[in-house]
Short mmCIF file of C-alpha atoms in Angstrom, two decimals:
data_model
loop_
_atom_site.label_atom_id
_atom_site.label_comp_id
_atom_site.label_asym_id
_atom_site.label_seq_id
_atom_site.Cartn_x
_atom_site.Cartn_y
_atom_site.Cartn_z
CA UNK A 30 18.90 10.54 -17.86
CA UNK A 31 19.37 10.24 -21.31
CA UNK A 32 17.34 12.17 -24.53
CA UNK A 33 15.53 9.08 -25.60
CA UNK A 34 14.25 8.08 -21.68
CA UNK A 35 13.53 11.56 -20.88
CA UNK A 36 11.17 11.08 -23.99
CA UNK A 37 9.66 8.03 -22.68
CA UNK A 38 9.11 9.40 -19.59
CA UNK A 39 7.32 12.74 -21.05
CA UNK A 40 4.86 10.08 -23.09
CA UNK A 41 4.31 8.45 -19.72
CA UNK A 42 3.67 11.12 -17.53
CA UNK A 43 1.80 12.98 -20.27
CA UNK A 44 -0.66 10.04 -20.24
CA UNK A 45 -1.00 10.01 -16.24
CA UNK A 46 1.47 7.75 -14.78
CA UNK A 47 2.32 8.55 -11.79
CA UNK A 48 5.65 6.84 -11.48
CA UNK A 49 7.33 7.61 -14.96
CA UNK A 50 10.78 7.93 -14.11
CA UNK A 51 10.31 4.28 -12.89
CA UNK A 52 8.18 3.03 -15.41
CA UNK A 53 10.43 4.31 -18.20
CA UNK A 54 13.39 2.55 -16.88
CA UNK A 55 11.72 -0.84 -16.56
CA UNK A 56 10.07 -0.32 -20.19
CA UNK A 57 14.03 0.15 -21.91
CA UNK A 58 15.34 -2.01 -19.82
CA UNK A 59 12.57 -4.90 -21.02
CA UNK A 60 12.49 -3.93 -24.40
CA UNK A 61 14.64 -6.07 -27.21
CA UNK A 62 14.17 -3.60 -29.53
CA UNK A 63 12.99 0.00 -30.91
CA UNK A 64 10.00 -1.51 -31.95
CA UNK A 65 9.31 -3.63 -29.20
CA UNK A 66 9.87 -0.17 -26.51
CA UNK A 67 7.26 1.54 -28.88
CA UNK A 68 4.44 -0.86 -28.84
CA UNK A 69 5.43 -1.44 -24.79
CA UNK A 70 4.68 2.71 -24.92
CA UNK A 71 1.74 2.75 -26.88
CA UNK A 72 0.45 0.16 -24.86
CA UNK A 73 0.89 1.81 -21.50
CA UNK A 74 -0.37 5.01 -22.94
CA UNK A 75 -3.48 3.10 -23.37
CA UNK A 76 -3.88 1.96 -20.16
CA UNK A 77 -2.58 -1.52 -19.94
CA UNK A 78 -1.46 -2.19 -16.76
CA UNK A 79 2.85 -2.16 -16.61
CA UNK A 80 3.42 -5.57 -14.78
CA UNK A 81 1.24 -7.25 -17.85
CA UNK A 82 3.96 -5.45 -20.31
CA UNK A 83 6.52 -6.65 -18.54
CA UNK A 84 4.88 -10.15 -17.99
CA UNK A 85 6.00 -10.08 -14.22
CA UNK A 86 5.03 -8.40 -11.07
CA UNK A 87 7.44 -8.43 -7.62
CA UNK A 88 5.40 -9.42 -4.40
CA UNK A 89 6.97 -9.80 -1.16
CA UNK A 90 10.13 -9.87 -2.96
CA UNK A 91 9.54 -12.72 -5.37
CA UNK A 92 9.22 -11.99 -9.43
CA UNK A 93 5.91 -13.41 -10.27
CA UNK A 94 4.79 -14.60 -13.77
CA UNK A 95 1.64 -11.90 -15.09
CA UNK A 96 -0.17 -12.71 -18.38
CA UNK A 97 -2.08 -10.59 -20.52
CA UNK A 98 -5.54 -9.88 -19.06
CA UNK A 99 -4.97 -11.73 -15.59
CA UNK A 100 -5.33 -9.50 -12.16
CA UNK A 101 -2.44 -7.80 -11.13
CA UNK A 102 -1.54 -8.50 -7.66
CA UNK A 103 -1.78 -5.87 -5.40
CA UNK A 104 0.67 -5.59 -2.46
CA UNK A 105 -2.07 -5.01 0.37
CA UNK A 106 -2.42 -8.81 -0.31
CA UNK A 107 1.12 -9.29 1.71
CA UNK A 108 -1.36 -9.36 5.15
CA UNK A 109 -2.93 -12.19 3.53
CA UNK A 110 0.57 -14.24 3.64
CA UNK A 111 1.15 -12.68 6.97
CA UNK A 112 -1.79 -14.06 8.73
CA UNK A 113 -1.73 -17.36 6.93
CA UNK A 114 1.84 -17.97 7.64
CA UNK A 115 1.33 -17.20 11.22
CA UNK A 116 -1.12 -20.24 11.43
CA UNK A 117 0.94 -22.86 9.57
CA UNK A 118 2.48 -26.15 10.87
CA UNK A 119 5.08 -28.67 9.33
CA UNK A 120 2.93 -30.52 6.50
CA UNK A 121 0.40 -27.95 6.59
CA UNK A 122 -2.40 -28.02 4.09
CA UNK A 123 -3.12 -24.57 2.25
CA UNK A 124 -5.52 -23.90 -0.06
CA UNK A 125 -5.60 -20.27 -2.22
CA UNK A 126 -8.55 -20.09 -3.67
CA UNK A 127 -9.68 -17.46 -6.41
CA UNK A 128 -5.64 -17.13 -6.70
CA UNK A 129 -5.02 -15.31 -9.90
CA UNK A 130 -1.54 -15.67 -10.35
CA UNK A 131 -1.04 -17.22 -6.92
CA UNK A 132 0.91 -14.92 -5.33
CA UNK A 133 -0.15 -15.44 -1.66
CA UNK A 134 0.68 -19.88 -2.08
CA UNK A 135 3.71 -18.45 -3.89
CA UNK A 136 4.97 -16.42 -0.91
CA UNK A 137 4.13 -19.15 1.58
CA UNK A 138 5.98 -21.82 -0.38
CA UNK A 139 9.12 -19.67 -0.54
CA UNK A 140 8.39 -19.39 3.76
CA UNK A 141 8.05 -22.56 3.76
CA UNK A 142 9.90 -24.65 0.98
CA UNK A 143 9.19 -28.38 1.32
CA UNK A 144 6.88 -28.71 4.42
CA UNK A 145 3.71 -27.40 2.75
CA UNK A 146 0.90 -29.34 0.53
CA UNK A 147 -0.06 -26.25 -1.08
CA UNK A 148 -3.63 -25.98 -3.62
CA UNK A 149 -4.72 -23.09 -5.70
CA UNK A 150 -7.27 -22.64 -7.91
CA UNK A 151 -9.27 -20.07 -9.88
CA UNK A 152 -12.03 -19.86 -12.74
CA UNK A 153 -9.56 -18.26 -15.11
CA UNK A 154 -7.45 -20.59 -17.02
CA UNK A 155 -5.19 -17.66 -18.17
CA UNK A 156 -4.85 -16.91 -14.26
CA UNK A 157 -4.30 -20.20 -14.15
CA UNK A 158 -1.18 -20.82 -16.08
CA UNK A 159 0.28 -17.93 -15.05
CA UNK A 160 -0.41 -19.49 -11.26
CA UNK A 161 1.66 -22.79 -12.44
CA UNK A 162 4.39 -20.62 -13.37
CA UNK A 163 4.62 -19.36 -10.49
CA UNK A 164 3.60 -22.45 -7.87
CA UNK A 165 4.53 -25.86 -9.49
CA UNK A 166 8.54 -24.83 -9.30
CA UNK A 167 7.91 -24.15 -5.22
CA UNK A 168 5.97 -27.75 -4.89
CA UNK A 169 2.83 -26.41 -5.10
CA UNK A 170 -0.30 -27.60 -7.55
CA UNK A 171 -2.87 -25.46 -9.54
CA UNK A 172 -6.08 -26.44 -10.88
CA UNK A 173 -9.11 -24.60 -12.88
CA UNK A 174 -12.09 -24.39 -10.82
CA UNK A 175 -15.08 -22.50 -9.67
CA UNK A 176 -14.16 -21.91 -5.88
CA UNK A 177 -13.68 -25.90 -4.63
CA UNK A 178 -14.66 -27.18 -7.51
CA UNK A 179 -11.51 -28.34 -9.13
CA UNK A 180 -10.03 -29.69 -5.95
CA UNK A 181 -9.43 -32.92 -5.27
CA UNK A 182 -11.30 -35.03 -3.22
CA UNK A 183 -8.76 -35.96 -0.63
CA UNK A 184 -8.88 -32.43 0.37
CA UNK A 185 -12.06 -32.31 2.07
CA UNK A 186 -12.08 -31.98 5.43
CA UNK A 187 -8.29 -31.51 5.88
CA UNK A 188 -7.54 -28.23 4.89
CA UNK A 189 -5.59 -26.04 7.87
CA UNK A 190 -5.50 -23.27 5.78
CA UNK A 191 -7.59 -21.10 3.65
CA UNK A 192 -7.01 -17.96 1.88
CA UNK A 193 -8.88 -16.15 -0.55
CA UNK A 194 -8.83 -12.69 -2.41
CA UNK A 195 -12.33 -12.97 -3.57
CA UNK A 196 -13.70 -10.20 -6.10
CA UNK A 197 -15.26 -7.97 -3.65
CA UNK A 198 -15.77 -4.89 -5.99
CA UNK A 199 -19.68 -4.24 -6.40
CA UNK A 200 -20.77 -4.59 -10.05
CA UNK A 201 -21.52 -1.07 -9.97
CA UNK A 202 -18.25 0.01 -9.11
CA UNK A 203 -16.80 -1.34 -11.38
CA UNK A 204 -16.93 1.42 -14.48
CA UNK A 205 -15.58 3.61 -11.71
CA UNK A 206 -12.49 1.59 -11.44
CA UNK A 207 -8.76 2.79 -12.76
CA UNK A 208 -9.08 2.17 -16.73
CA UNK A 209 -6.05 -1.05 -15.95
CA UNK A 210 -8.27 -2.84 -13.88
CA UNK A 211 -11.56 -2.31 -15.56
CA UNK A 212 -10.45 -2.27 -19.07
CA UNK A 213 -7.36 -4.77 -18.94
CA UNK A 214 -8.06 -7.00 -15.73
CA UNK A 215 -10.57 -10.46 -16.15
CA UNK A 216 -14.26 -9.04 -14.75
CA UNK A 217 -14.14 -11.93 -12.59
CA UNK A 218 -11.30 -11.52 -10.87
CA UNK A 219 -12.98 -7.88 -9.80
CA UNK A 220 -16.86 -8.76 -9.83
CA UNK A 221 -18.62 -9.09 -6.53
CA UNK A 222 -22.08 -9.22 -7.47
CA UNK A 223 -24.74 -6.34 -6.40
CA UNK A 224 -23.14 -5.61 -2.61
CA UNK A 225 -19.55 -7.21 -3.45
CA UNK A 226 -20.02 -9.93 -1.61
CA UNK A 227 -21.64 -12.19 -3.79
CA UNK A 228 -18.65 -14.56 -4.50
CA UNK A 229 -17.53 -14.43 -0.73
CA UNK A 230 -20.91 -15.67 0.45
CA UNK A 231 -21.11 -18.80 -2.19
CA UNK A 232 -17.31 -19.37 -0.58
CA UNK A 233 -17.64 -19.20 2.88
CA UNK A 234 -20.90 -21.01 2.71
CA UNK A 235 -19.31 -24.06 0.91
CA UNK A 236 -16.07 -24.01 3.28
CA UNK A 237 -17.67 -25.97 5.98
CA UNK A 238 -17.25 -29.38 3.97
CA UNK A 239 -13.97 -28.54 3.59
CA UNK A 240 -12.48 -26.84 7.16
CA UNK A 241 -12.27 -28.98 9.97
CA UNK A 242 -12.82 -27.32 13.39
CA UNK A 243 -9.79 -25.11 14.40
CA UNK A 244 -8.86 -24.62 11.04
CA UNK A 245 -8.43 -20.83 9.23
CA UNK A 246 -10.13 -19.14 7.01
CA UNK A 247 -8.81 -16.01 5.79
CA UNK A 248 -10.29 -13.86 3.23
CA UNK A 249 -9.49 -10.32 1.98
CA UNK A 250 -12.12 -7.41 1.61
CA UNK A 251 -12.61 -3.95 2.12
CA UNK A 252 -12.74 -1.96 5.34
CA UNK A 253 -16.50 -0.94 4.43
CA UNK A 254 -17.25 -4.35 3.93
CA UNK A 255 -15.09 -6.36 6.52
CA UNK A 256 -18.05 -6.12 9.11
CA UNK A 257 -20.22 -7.65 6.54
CA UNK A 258 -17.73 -10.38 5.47
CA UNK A 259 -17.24 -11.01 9.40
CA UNK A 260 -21.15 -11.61 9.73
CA UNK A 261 -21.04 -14.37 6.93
CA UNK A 262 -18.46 -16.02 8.65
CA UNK A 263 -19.81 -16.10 12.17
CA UNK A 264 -23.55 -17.56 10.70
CA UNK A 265 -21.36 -20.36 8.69
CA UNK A 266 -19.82 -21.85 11.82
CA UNK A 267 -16.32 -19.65 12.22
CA UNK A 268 -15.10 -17.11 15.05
CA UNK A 269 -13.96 -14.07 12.97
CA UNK A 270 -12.08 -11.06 13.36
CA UNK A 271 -11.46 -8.48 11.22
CA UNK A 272 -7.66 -7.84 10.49
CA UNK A 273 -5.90 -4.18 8.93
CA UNK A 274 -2.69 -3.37 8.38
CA UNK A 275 -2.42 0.38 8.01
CA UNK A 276 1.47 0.28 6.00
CA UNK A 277 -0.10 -2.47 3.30
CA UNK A 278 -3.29 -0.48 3.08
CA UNK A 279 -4.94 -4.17 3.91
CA UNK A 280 -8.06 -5.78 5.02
CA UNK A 281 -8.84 -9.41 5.99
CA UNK A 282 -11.24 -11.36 8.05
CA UNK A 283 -9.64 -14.12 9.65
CA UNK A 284 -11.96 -17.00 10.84
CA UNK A 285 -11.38 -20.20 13.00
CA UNK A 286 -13.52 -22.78 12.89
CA UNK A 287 -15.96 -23.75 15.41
#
């Protein structure tokens, strides 16, 4: 390790990150420039979350596209993919809904390449470019829209598939949130209303015009609230069952509908 990263690293770890070593090493290795590495550093010292300085984030082994101010996947999102995946069918139609940058349609298109008709959509239209960045090279198609609201039309009724990572953080949570997500992350992407669930219950509420019987519905939350999520399912119409995976740290509630 050179003088000039063990530097960079000092400025890093000084400031709290817990992976300097690593971070400094993407940082020089992104940079074009002296003055480019310093802002990068200044920036990160600040709090800005690294995969937005580095525009890109790797999930399930795939770069992804990150803009400035979008969320950030996480990896516990992987059991999302997982469990959708498991349910899919030649021609298959998927549908991620609040998908940020897409990450969980990206994955499953890369599964899948050419046998999916793939949807994703968010309220975020700086989510949303970075989502087409990531989904229209894979075959897939992104739109701006509150929950189904963008869609198209031909969708109702016919999706197999639906996934969702929700905001599920209660409003008052929020402040008490690393300073990247709460300070650099869009509040709706992390916003769940007074109990967390807010955006969850418009969703599953409005699925039934969507999900045929037998079809999926898989949504991500926390373990205290999975029991919660579970109920909202079972009153709209679905059988649910809470899924965790202990190595991604992950929680989902996986419904079929009735």
């Amino acid at each position: 390790m050179g003088a000039a990263t063990d530097a960079v690293v000092r400025r890093l770890r000084d400031a709290g990150c817990v992976f300097a070593e690593d971070e400094a090493a993407l940082l020089l290795a992104e940079a074009s420039d002296p003055q480019q590495l310093e802002a990068m550093i200044r920036a990160r010292v600040d709090g800005r979350p690294l995969e937005q300085l580095l525009g890109w984030v790797v999930f399930r082994g795939r770069r992804l596209v990150v803009d400035e101010g979008v969320f950030v996947p996480r990896q516990r999102t992987g059991l999302l993919v997982e469990l959708a995946s498991a349910r899919l069918h030649e021609g298959a139609t998927v549908v991620e809904l609040c998908c940020g940058v897409a990450p969980v349609g990206a994955a499953l298109l890369a599964e899948w390449p050419g046998r999916l008709e793939l949807w994703a959509s968010d309220i975020d239209p700086t989510a949303v470019r970075s989502a087409r960045h990531n989904l229209e090279p894979l075959g897939g198609a992104v739109v701006v829209g509150d929950l189904f609201g963008g869609l198209p039309d031909h969708l109702r009724g016919s999706i197999d598939v639906l996934v969702a990572n929700a905001p599920y953080v209660p409003s008052a949570s929020i402040p008490l949130m690393p300073r990247e997500a709460r300070d650099h992350e869009a509040a709706t992407a992390l916003d769940g209303g007074t109990d967390g669930l807010d955006v969850q219950r418009r969703l599953i509420a409005a699925s039934s015009e969507w999900l045929p019987a037998g079809a999926h519905l898989i949504v991500e939350t926390s373990t205290r609230q999975a029991e919660r999520t579970a109920g909202l399912m079972e009153s709209a119409g679905y059988s649910a069952v809470i899924r965790r995976d202990e190595e991604l740290d992950g929680t989902a509630v996986e419904g079929v509908r009735r």
